[in-house]
XYZ file of C-alpha atoms in Angstrom:
635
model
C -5.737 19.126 25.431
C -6.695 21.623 28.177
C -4.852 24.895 28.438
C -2.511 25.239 31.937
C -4.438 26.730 34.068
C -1.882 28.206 36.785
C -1.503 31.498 36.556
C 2.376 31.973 36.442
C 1.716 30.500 33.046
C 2.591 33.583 30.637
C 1.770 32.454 27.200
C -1.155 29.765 25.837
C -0.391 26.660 25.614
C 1.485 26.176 22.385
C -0.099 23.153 20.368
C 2.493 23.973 17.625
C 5.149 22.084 19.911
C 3.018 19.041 19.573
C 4.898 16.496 17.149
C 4.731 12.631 16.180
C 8.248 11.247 15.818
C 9.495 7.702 14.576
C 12.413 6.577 17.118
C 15.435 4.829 16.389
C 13.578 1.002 16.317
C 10.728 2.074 14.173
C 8.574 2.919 17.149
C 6.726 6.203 17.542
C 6.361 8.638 20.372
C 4.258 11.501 20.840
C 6.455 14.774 21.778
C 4.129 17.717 23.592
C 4.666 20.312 26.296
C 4.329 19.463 30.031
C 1.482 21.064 31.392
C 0.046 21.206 35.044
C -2.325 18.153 34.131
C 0.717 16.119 34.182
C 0.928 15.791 38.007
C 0.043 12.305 38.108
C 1.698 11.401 34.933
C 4.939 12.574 36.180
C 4.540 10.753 39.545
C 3.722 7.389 37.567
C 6.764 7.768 35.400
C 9.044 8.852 38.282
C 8.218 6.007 40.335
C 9.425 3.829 37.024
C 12.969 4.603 36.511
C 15.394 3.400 38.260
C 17.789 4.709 41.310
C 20.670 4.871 39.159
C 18.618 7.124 36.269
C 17.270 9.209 39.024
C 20.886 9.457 41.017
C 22.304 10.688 37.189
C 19.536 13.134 37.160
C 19.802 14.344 40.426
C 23.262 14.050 41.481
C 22.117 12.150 44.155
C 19.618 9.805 45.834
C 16.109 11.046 44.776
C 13.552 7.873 46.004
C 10.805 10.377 45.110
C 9.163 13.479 43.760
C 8.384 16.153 46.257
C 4.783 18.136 45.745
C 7.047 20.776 45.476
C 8.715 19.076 42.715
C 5.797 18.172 41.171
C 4.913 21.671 41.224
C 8.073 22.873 39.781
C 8.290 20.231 37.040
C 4.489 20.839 35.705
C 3.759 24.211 35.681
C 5.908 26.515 32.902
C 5.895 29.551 31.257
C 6.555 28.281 27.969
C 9.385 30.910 27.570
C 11.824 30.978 30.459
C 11.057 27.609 31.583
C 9.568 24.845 29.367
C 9.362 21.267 29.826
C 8.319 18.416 27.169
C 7.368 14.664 27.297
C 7.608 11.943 25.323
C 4.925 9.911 25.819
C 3.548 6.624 24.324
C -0.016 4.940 25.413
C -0.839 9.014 27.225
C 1.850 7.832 29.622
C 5.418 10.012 30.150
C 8.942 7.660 28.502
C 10.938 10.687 28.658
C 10.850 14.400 29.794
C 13.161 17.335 28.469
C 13.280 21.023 30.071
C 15.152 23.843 29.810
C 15.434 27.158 32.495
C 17.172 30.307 31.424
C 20.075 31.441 33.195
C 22.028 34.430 33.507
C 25.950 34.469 33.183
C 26.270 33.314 37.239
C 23.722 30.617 36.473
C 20.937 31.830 37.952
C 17.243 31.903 36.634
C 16.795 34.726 35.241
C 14.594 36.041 31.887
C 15.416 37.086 28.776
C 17.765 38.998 27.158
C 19.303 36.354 28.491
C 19.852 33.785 25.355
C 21.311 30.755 28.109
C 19.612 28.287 29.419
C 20.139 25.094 31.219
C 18.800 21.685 30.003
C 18.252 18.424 31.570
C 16.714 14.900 30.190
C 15.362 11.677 31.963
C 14.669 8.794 30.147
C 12.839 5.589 31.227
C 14.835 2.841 31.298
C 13.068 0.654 29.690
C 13.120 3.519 27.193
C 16.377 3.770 26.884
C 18.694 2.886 23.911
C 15.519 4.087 21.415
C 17.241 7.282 20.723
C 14.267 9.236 22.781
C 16.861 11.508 24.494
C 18.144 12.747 20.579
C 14.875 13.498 19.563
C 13.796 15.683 22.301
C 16.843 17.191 22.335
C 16.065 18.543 18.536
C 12.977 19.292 19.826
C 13.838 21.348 23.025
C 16.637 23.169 20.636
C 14.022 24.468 18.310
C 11.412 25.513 20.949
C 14.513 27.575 22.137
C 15.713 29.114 19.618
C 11.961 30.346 19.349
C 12.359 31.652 22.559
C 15.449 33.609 21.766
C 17.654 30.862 23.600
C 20.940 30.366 21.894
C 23.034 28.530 23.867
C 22.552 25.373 26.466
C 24.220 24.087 29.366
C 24.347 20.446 31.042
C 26.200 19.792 33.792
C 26.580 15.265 33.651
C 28.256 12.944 35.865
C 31.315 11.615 34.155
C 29.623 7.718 34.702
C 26.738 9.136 33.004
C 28.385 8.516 29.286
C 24.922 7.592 27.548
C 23.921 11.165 28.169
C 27.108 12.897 27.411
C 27.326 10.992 24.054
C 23.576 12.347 23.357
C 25.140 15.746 23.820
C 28.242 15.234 21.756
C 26.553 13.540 19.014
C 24.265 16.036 18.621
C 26.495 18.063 15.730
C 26.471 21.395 17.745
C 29.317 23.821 18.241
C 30.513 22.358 22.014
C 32.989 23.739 24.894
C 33.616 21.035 27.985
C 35.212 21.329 31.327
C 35.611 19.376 33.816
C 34.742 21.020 37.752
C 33.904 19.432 40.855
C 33.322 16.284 39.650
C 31.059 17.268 36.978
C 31.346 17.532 32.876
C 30.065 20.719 31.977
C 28.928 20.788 28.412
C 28.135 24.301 26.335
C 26.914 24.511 23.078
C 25.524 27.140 20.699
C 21.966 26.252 19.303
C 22.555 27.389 16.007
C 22.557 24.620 13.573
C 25.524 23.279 11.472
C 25.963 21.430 8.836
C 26.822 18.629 11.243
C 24.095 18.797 13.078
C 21.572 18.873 10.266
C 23.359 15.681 8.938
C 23.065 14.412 11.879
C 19.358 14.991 12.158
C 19.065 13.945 8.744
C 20.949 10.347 9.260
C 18.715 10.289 12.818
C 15.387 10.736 10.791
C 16.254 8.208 7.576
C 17.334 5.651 10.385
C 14.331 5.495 12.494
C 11.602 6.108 9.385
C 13.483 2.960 7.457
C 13.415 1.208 10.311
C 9.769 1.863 10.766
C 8.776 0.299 7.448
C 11.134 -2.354 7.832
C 9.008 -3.529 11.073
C 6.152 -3.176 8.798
C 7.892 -5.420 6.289
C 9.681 -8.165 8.442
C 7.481 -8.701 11.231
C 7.672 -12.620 13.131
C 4.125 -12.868 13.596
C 1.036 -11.538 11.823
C -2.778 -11.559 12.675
C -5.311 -10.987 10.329
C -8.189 -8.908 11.762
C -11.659 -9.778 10.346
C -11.540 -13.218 8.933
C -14.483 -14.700 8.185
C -15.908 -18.390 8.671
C -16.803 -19.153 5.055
C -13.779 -18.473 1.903
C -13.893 -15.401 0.616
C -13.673 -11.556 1.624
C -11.111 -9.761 2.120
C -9.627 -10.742 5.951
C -10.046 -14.915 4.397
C -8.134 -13.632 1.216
C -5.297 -12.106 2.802
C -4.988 -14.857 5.109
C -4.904 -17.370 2.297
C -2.381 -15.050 0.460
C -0.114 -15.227 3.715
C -0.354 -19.133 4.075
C 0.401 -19.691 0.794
C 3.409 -17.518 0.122
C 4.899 -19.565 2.945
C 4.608 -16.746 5.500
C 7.915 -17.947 7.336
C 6.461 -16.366 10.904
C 3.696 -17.099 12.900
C -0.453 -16.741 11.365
C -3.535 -16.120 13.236
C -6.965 -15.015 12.421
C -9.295 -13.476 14.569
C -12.868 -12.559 14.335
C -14.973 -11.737 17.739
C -17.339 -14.906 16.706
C -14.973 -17.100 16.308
C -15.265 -19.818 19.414
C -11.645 -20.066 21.215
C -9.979 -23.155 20.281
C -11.001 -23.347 16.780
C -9.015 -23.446 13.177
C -9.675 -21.209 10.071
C -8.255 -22.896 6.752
C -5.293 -24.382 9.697
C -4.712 -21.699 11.437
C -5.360 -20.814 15.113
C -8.258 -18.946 15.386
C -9.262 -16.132 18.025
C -11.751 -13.950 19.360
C -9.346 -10.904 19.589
C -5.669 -9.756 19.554
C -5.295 -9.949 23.093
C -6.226 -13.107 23.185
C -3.304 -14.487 21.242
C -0.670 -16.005 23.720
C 1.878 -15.140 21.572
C 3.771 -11.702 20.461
C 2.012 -9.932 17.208
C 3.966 -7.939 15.309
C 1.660 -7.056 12.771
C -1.810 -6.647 12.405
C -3.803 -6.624 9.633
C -6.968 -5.119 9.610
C -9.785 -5.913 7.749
C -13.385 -5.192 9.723
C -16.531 -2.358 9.004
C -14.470 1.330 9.541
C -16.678 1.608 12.812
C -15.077 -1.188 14.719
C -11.466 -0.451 13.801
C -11.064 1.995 17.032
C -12.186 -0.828 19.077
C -9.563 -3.108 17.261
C -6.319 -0.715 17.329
C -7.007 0.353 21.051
C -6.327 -4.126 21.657
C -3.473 -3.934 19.460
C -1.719 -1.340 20.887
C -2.650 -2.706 24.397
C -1.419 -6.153 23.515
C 2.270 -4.355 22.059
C 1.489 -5.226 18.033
C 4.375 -2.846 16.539
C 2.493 -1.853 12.978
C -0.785 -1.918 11.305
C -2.227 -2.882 7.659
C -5.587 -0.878 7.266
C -7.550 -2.634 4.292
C -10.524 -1.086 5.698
C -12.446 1.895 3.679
C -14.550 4.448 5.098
C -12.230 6.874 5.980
C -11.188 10.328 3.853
C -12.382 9.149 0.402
C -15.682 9.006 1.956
C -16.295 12.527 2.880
C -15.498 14.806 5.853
C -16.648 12.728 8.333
C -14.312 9.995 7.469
C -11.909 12.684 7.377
C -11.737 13.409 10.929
C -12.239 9.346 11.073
C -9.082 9.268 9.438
C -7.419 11.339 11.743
C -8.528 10.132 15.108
C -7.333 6.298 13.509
C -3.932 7.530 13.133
C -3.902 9.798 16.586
C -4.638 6.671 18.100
C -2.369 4.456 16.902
C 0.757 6.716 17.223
C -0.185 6.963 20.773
C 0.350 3.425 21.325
C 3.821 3.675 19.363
C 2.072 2.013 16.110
C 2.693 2.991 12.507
C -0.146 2.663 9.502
C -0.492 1.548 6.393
C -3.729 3.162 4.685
C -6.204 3.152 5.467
C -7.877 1.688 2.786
C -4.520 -0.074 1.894
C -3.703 -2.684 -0.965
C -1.107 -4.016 1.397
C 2.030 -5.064 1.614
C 4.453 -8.050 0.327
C 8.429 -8.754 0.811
C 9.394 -12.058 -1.015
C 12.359 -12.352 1.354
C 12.965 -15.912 2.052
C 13.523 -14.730 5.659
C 9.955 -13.543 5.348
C 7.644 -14.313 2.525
C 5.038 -11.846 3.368
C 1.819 -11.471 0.877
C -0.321 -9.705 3.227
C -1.580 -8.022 0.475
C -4.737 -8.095 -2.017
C -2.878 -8.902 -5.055
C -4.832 -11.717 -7.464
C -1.303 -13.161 -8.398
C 1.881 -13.652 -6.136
C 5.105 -11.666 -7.028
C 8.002 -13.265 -7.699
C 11.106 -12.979 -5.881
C 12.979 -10.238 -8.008
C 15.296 -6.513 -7.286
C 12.073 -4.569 -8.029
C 10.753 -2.414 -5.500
C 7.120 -1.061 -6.095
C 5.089 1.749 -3.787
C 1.958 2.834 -4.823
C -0.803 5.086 -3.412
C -4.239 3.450 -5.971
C -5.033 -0.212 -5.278
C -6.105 0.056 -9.040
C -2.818 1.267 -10.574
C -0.956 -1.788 -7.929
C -3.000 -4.344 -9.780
C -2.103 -2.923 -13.201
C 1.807 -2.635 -12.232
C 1.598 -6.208 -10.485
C 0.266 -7.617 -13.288
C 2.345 -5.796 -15.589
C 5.552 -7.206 -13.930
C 4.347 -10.596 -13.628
C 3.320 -11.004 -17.379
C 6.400 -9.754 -18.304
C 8.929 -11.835 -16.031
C 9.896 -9.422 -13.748
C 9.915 -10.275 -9.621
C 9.586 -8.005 -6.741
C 11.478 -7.196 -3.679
C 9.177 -5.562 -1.557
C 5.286 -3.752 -2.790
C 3.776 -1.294 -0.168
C -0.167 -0.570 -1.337
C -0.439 2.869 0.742
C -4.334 3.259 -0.262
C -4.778 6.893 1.573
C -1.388 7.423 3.108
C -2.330 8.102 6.280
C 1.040 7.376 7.965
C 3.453 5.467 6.243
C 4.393 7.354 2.838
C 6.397 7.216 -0.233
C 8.892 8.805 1.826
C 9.056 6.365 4.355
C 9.658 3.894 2.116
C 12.107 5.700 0.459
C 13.904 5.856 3.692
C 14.030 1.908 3.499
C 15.067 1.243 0.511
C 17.705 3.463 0.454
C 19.790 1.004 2.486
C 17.857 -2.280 1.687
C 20.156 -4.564 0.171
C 17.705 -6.644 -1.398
C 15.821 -3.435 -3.875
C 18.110 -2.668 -6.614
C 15.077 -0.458 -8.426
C 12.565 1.640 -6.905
C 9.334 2.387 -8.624
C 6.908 4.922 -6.916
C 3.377 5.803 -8.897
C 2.526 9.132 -6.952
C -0.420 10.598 -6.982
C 0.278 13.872 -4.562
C 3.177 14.722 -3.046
C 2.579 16.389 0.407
C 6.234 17.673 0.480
C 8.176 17.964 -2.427
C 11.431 19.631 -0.712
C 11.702 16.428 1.085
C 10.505 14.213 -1.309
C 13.002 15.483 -3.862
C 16.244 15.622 -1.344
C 15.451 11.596 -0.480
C 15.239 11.177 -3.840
C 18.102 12.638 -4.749
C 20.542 11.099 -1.929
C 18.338 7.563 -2.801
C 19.540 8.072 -6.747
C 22.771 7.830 -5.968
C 22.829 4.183 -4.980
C 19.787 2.706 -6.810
C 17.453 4.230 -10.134
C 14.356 5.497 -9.069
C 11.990 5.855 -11.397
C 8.255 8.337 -10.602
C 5.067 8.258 -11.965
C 3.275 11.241 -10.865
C -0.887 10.656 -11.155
C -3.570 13.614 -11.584
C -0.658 15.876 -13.053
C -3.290 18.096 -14.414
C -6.188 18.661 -12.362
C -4.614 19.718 -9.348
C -6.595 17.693 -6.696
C -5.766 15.082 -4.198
C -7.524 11.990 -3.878
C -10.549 12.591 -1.697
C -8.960 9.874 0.903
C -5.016 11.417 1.084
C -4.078 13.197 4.224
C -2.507 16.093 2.405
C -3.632 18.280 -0.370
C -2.514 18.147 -4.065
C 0.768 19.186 -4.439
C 0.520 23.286 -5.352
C 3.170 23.716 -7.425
C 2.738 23.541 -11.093
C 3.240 20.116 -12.884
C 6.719 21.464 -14.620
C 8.364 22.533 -11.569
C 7.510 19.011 -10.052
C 8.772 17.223 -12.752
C 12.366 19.869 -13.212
C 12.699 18.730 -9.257
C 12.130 15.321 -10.087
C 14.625 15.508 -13.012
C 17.272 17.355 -10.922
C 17.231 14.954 -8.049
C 18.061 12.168 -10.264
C 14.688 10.727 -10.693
C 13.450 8.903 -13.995
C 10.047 10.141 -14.254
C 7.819 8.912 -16.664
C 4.292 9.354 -17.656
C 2.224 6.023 -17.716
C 2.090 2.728 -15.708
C 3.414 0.811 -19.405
C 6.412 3.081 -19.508
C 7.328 2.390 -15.738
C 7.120 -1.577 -16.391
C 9.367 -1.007 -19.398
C 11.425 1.027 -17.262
C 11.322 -1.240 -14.595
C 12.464 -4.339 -16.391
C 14.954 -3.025 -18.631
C 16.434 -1.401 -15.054
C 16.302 -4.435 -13.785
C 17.927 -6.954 -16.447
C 20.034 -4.477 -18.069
C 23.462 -2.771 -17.786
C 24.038 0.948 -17.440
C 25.172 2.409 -20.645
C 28.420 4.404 -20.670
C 27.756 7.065 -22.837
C 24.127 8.455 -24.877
C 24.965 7.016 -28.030
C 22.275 4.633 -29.237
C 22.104 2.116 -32.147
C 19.045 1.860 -33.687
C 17.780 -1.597 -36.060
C 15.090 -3.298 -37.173
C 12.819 -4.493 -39.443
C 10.768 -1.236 -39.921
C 12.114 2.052 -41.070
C 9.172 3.614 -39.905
C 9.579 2.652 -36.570
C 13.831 3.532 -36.770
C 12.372 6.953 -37.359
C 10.324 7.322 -34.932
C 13.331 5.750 -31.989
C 15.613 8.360 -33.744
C 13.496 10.741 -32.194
C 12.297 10.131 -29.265
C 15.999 9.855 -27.801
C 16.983 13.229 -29.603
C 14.152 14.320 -27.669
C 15.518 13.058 -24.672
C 18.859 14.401 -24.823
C 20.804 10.959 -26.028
C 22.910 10.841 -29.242
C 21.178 7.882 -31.777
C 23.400 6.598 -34.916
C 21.496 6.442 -38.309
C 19.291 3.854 -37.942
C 19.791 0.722 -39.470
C 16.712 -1.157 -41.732
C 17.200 -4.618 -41.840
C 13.577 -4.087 -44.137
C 10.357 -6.470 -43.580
C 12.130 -9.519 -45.450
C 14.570 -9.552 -42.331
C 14.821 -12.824 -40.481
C 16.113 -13.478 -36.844
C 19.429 -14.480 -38.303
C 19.904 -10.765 -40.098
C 18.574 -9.847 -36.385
C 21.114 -11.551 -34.514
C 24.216 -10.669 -37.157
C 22.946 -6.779 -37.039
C 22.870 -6.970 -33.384
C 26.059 -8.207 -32.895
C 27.865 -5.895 -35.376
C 25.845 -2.755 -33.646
C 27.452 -4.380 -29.700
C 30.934 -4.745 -31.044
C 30.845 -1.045 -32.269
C 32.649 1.168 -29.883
C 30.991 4.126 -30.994
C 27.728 2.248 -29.808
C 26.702 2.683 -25.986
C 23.267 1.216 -26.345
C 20.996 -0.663 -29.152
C 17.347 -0.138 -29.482
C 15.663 -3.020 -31.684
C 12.394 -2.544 -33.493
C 10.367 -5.774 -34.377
C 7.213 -6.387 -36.036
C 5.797 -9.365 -37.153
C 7.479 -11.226 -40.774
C 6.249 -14.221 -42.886
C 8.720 -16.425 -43.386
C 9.488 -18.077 -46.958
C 6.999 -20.577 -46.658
C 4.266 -18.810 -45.858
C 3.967 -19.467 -42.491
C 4.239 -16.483 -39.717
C 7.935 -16.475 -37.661
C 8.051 -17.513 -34.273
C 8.992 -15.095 -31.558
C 10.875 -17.784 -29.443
C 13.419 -17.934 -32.839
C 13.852 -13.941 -32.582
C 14.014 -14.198 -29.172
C 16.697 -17.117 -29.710
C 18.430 -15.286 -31.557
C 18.838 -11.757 -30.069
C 19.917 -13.606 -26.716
C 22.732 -15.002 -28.323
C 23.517 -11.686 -30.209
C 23.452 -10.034 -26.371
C 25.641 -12.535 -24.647
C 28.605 -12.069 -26.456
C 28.500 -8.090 -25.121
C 26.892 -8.000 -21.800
C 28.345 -4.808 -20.972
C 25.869 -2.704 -23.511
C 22.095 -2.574 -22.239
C 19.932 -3.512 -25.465
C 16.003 -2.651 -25.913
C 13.179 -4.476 -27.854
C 10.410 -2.630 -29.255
C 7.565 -4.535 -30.313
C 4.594 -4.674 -32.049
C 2.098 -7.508 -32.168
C 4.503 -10.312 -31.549
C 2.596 -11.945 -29.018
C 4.843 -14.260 -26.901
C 8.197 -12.511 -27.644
C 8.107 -10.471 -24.122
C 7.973 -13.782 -22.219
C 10.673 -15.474 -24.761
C 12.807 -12.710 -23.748
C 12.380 -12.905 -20.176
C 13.530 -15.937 -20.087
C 16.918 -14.874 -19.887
C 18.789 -15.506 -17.087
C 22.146 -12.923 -17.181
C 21.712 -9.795 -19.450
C 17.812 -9.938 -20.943
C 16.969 -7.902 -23.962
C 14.545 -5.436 -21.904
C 11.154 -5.368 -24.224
C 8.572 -2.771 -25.107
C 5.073 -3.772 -25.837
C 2.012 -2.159 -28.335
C 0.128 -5.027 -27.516
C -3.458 -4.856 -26.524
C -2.814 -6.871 -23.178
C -0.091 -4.650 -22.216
C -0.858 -2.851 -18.699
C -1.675 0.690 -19.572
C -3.421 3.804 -17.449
C-alpha cells in the first residue's frame, strides 16, 4: 500500500493500524487507515448505503459526496484527524474517523485529549457487529494519539448506533440538546469494556469455525476423473458419511453436465448454480490463487487447504503462505491449513468427513484439534480402536488462519464437545492461549499435548515461531489455567476416554488392586507423584480370577474413604490350563462398576489383547482402560 501523498499528511502512513478481524457471523474484514487513494473507493461505497444511513450520518439529506468531501474524508494526518475502513473484496463496508476538538468543539490539535467520532456502515453490512470493531479499533489508535475522551452527537431514531456506543463498556455521560443524544466517554479501558471485547472476540472467532464446521453445501476443489487422490478421497469420505448438505466436485476438465462417483460435476466454483459454503481445496499450490480469487468472488464463506507447498517448503512458500491467506481474508474467507488434514463434525445435522482420515469417527463427546496430519491419524485411530467417538476433529496442517484458539473459542459453548483434546506443537501466544484455556476449563476438561517441547523450533510450515518461553513455564501456565497436559499421544487417548466414560472423582483418594504387586507399586506412585492420595494397594496375586476382580472392586466402590479405583491386570491361566478370557474380566468389572457409578474406575493393562474393546462396550459408566500393548497408538 502506497504512502498518502498530500502534503498536509504529517506522519507516514502507519501500517501498524492494519488488522484482520473475524465479525460477529464468522466473516472477516480487513481494518486499515483511509488514505487519499481511497477517492473512488469512498464514492463507490457512498453511493451504496442508503438515504436513511446517510440522513443518520449527516443529520440530513446527503444524495452525494462533494469533491470537497471527498477531499476531507481521504486525506488525514494520522494524529488530529484519522479515518479507517473496513473493507472486504478491496472495497469500503464501513468507515470510522475521529477529529480532535477543543472544549467549544472546534478542531483544534493536541494537548487537546477530545475528539469527535463518527461511523457509517453499509447496510447490507449492518447487524455484523462492523461498527464494534472499529470502534475498538479507532479507541486504540487514539489513545496512541494522546486522545482520551470521544464525543458522538446521534439522532435519537438512530438506536443501532447509540447501542454500539453504550455497549461498548466505557465510562459514558449523555444529554439530550436540540434534538440530538450527545454521548461522552473516557477511552480508558475498564473492566467492562475489556469483557466486553473479550465476549465480542470469543463470539465472532467461534462463530468462524462453526461456519467452517456446519456449512449447507461443500465443493471439493481438484477431483479427479479416475478413484483415488486426494480431492476423489475426500469426496468419497463426504458421500459416505452422509454429508446431510449439498456435494459438488469440480475440476477445470471436467465437461459441464457430467457426474463424478454421483455427484454434479463442474468446471469451477462459479459455475455452481447453487450457494457454496465451503470449499475444499485440493489442486498443485500454484493454482490455488486462481481457485480462492473464484471462491471468494462466487461468496464461499470458508476454505479447507489440503494442498502442500506452502511454509514447510522453504521461504518461498513462506511468502506463498502469506499472500494465500491475505487473499482470502480480503474476500471475508477463513482457512484451514494449508496443508490441512481436514475437518469432520459427526452432527446428524451435518455429517461432515471432509477430511483425510482412513477410518470414519464415530459420533461421540470427544473433541480433537491437531496441528500434524501424522499425530491426527495416530489419535484417530487411537480413539476408534478403543471405542471412543468424536464430536468435531479440525486437522490445522500449518495453521495459517484458523488455530487452536479458534477452536477453542467454539467449543467453549458447543453443546455437543464435552472433552477437548489439542496436540500442540507451537503456541504463537501463550497469554491468550492460556486465558481461553482457563475460562474453557471451567465448563469442559481440556486436556494438551505440547509437541517439540525440547528443541525449540516450529514446524518449518507454522505461521509463527516456536513458542520462546522455556518448556516449564509453558507447562506451569498450562497447569494453572486448568489444563490436563500430558506428554504422549497414548496418554491423551487414555485421557480422552476415561474423560469421556467416566465420572469426576470427589476427592484424590485412589484405590489401587490387581493381580500384580509389582504393578500396585508402581500406580502407588505415579499418583503420589501427581499430587493424589492412593490407599495401600491391594494384591489380589496372579492366581486371581475375574470373580476375586469383581468382589475386590466392589468392596474398594462401596468404601467411602475411596474416591477413585485404579485396576491392574495382566494376563492369568485359569485352572485348566487354558488362558482367561478378557470378555469374562471385562464381564465382570462392568458389573462390579454399575452398582457405584458415581466413582470413576481405571484399567491398566498389559497384554490382554481384546479387553480394551470388551470394556468399551459399555454403555453408562465404562471402566476407562490403559494399554502396554504393541498396537497401542504411541508417538
Amino acid at each position: 500500500m502506497q504512502t498518502p501523498s498530500d502534503q498536509q499528511d504529517r506522519h507516514d502512513y502507519p501500517s501498524h493500524w492494519e488488522a484482520d478481524v473475524v465479525l460477529r457471523d464468522g466473516g472477516t474484514a480487513r481494518i486499515r487507515p483511509i488514505t487519499a487513494e481511497d477517492a473512488e473507493r469512498l464514492v463507490s461505497f457512498y453511493e451504496q448505503v442508503s438515504d436513511e444511513s446517510k440522513y443518520y450520518r449527516f443529520f440530513a439529506p446527503y444524495p452525494r459526496l462533494s469533491a470537497k468531501d471527498v477531499h476531507r474524508f481521504t486525506h488525514h494526518d494520522q494524529v488530529d484527524r484519522v479515518g479507517l475502513a473496513a473493507t472486504v473484496g478491496g472495497e469500503f463496508i464501513a468507515t470510522v474517523r475521529y477529529d480532535r476538538i477543543d472544549e467549544r468543539g472546534m478542531a483544534a490539535s493536541a494537548p487537546a485529549d477530545e475528539a469527535e467520532v463518527a461511523f457509517l456502515v453499509q447496510d447490507a453490512h449492518q447487524g455484523r457487529g462492523v461498527a464494534s470493531t472499529l470502534l475498538e479499533h479507532i479507541a486504540a489508535v487514539a489513545r496512541e494519539r494522546g486522545i482520551r475522551r470521544f464525543v458522538a452527537e446521534v439522532l435519537p431514531a438512530n438506536t443501532k448506533m447509540i447501542k454500539v456506543f453504550t455497549d461498548a463498556g466505557y465510562q459514558q455521560k449523555r444529554s439530550f440538546e436540540d434534538g440530538v443524544v450527545r454521548l461522552e466517554f473516557d477511552l480508558e479501558p475498564t473492566d467492562r469494556s475489556l469483557a466486553v471485547q473479550r465476549a465480542r472476540e470469543q463470539r465472532a472467532e467461534g462463530r468462524s469455525v462453526q461456519r467452517l464446521l456446519t456449512p449447507g453445501s461443500v465443493a471439493v476443489i481438484g477431483v479427479g476423473r479416475t478413484p483415488g487422490g486426494v480431492g476423489r478421497s475426500v469426496l468419497r469420505n463426504l458421500k459416505e458419511a452422509g454429508f446431510t448438505g449439498r456435494l459438488s466436485a469440480v475440476n477445470s476438465a471436467f465437461d459441464e453436465g457430467t457426474e463424478i462417483d454421483g455427484l454434479p460435476a463442474h468446471r469451477s466454483v462459479g459455475a455452481i448454480e447453487e450457494p457454496v459454503d465451503l470449499a475444499v481445496i485440493a489442486v498443485p499450490a500454484d493454482r490455488v490463487p486462481q481457485v480462492v480469487a473464484e471462491c471468494g468472488e462466487r461468496g464461499v464463506q470458508g476454505l479447507v487447504v489440503l494442498s502442500a507447498g506452502y511454509g514447510e517448503s522453504g521461504a518461498a512458500g513462506r511468502e506463498r503462505q502469506r499472500e494465500l491467506v491475505r487473499q482470502a481474508r480480503s474476500y471475508g474467507m477463513r482457512i484451514i491449513g494449508p496443508n490441512a488434514f481436514g475437518v469432520i463434525n459427526t452432527s446428524p445435522q451435518a455429517r461432515l468427513n471432509a477430511s483425510l482420515a482412513p477410518e470414519p469417527p464415530a459420533r461421540g463427546r470427544i473433541g480433537l484439534f491437531t496441528q500434524s496430519g501424522a499425530i491426527g491419524i495416530a489419535l484417530l485411530s487411537g480413539l476408534h480402536r478403543r471405542g471412543a467417538g468424536l464430536s468435531t476433529f479440525v486437522g490445522s496442517g500449518n495453521r495459517a488462519d484458523v488455530s487452536g484458539n479458534d477452536v477453542l473459542q467454539y467449543w467453549y459453548e458447543d453443546p455437543d464437545t464435552d472433552i477437548a483434546l489439542m496436540y500442540l506443537e507451537t503456541i504463537g501466544n501463550p497469554r491468550k492461549f492460556t486465558r481461553l484455556a482457563r475460562r474453557a476449563a471451567t465448563a469442559k476438561p481440556l486436556v494438551v499435548v505440547q509437541g517439540a517441547r525440547h528443541s525449540g523450533i516450529a514446524p518449518t510450515g507454522h505461521a509463527v515461531q516456536a513458542t520462546r518461553l522455556p518448556h516449564a513455564t509453558v507447562s506451569a501456565l498450562l497447569r494453572q489455567a486448568g489444563v490436563i497436559r500430558v506428554d504422549t499421544v497414548t496418554e491423551m487417548v487414555d485421557a480422552g476416554l476415561l474423560l469421556a466414560g467416566q465420572p469426576l472423582p470427589s476427592g484424590p483418594r485412589v484405590g489401587i488392586l490387581g493381580n500384580s504387586e509389582s504393578l500396585g507399586l508402581l500406580t502407588y506412585d505415579a499418583c503420589v507423584a501427581d499430587g493424589l492420595r492412593p490407599l495401600p494397594p491391594r494384591d489380589l496375586t496372579t492366581g486371581a480370577t475375574p470373580a476375586d476382580f469383581r468382589a475386590a472392586l466392589a468392596e474398594a466402590l462401596s468404601d467411602d474413604g475411596c474416591d477413585a479405583v485404579i485396576v491392574n491386570a495382566i494376563p492369568w491361566v485359569r485352572e485348566d490350563g487354558v488362558a482367561a478370557d478378557p470378555e469374562t474380566l471385562a464381564t465382570e468389572l462392568r458389573a462390579a462398576a454399575a452398582g457405584c457409578p458415581a466413582k470413576p474406575v481405571a484399567v491398566v493393562h498389559v497384554e490382554l489383547g481384546g479387553l480394551a474393546e470388551a470394556l468399551s462396550a459399555a454403555t453408562s459408566t465404562r471402566p476407562a482402560t490403559s494399554s502396554t500393548q504393541p498396537d497401542a497408538p504411541s508417538t
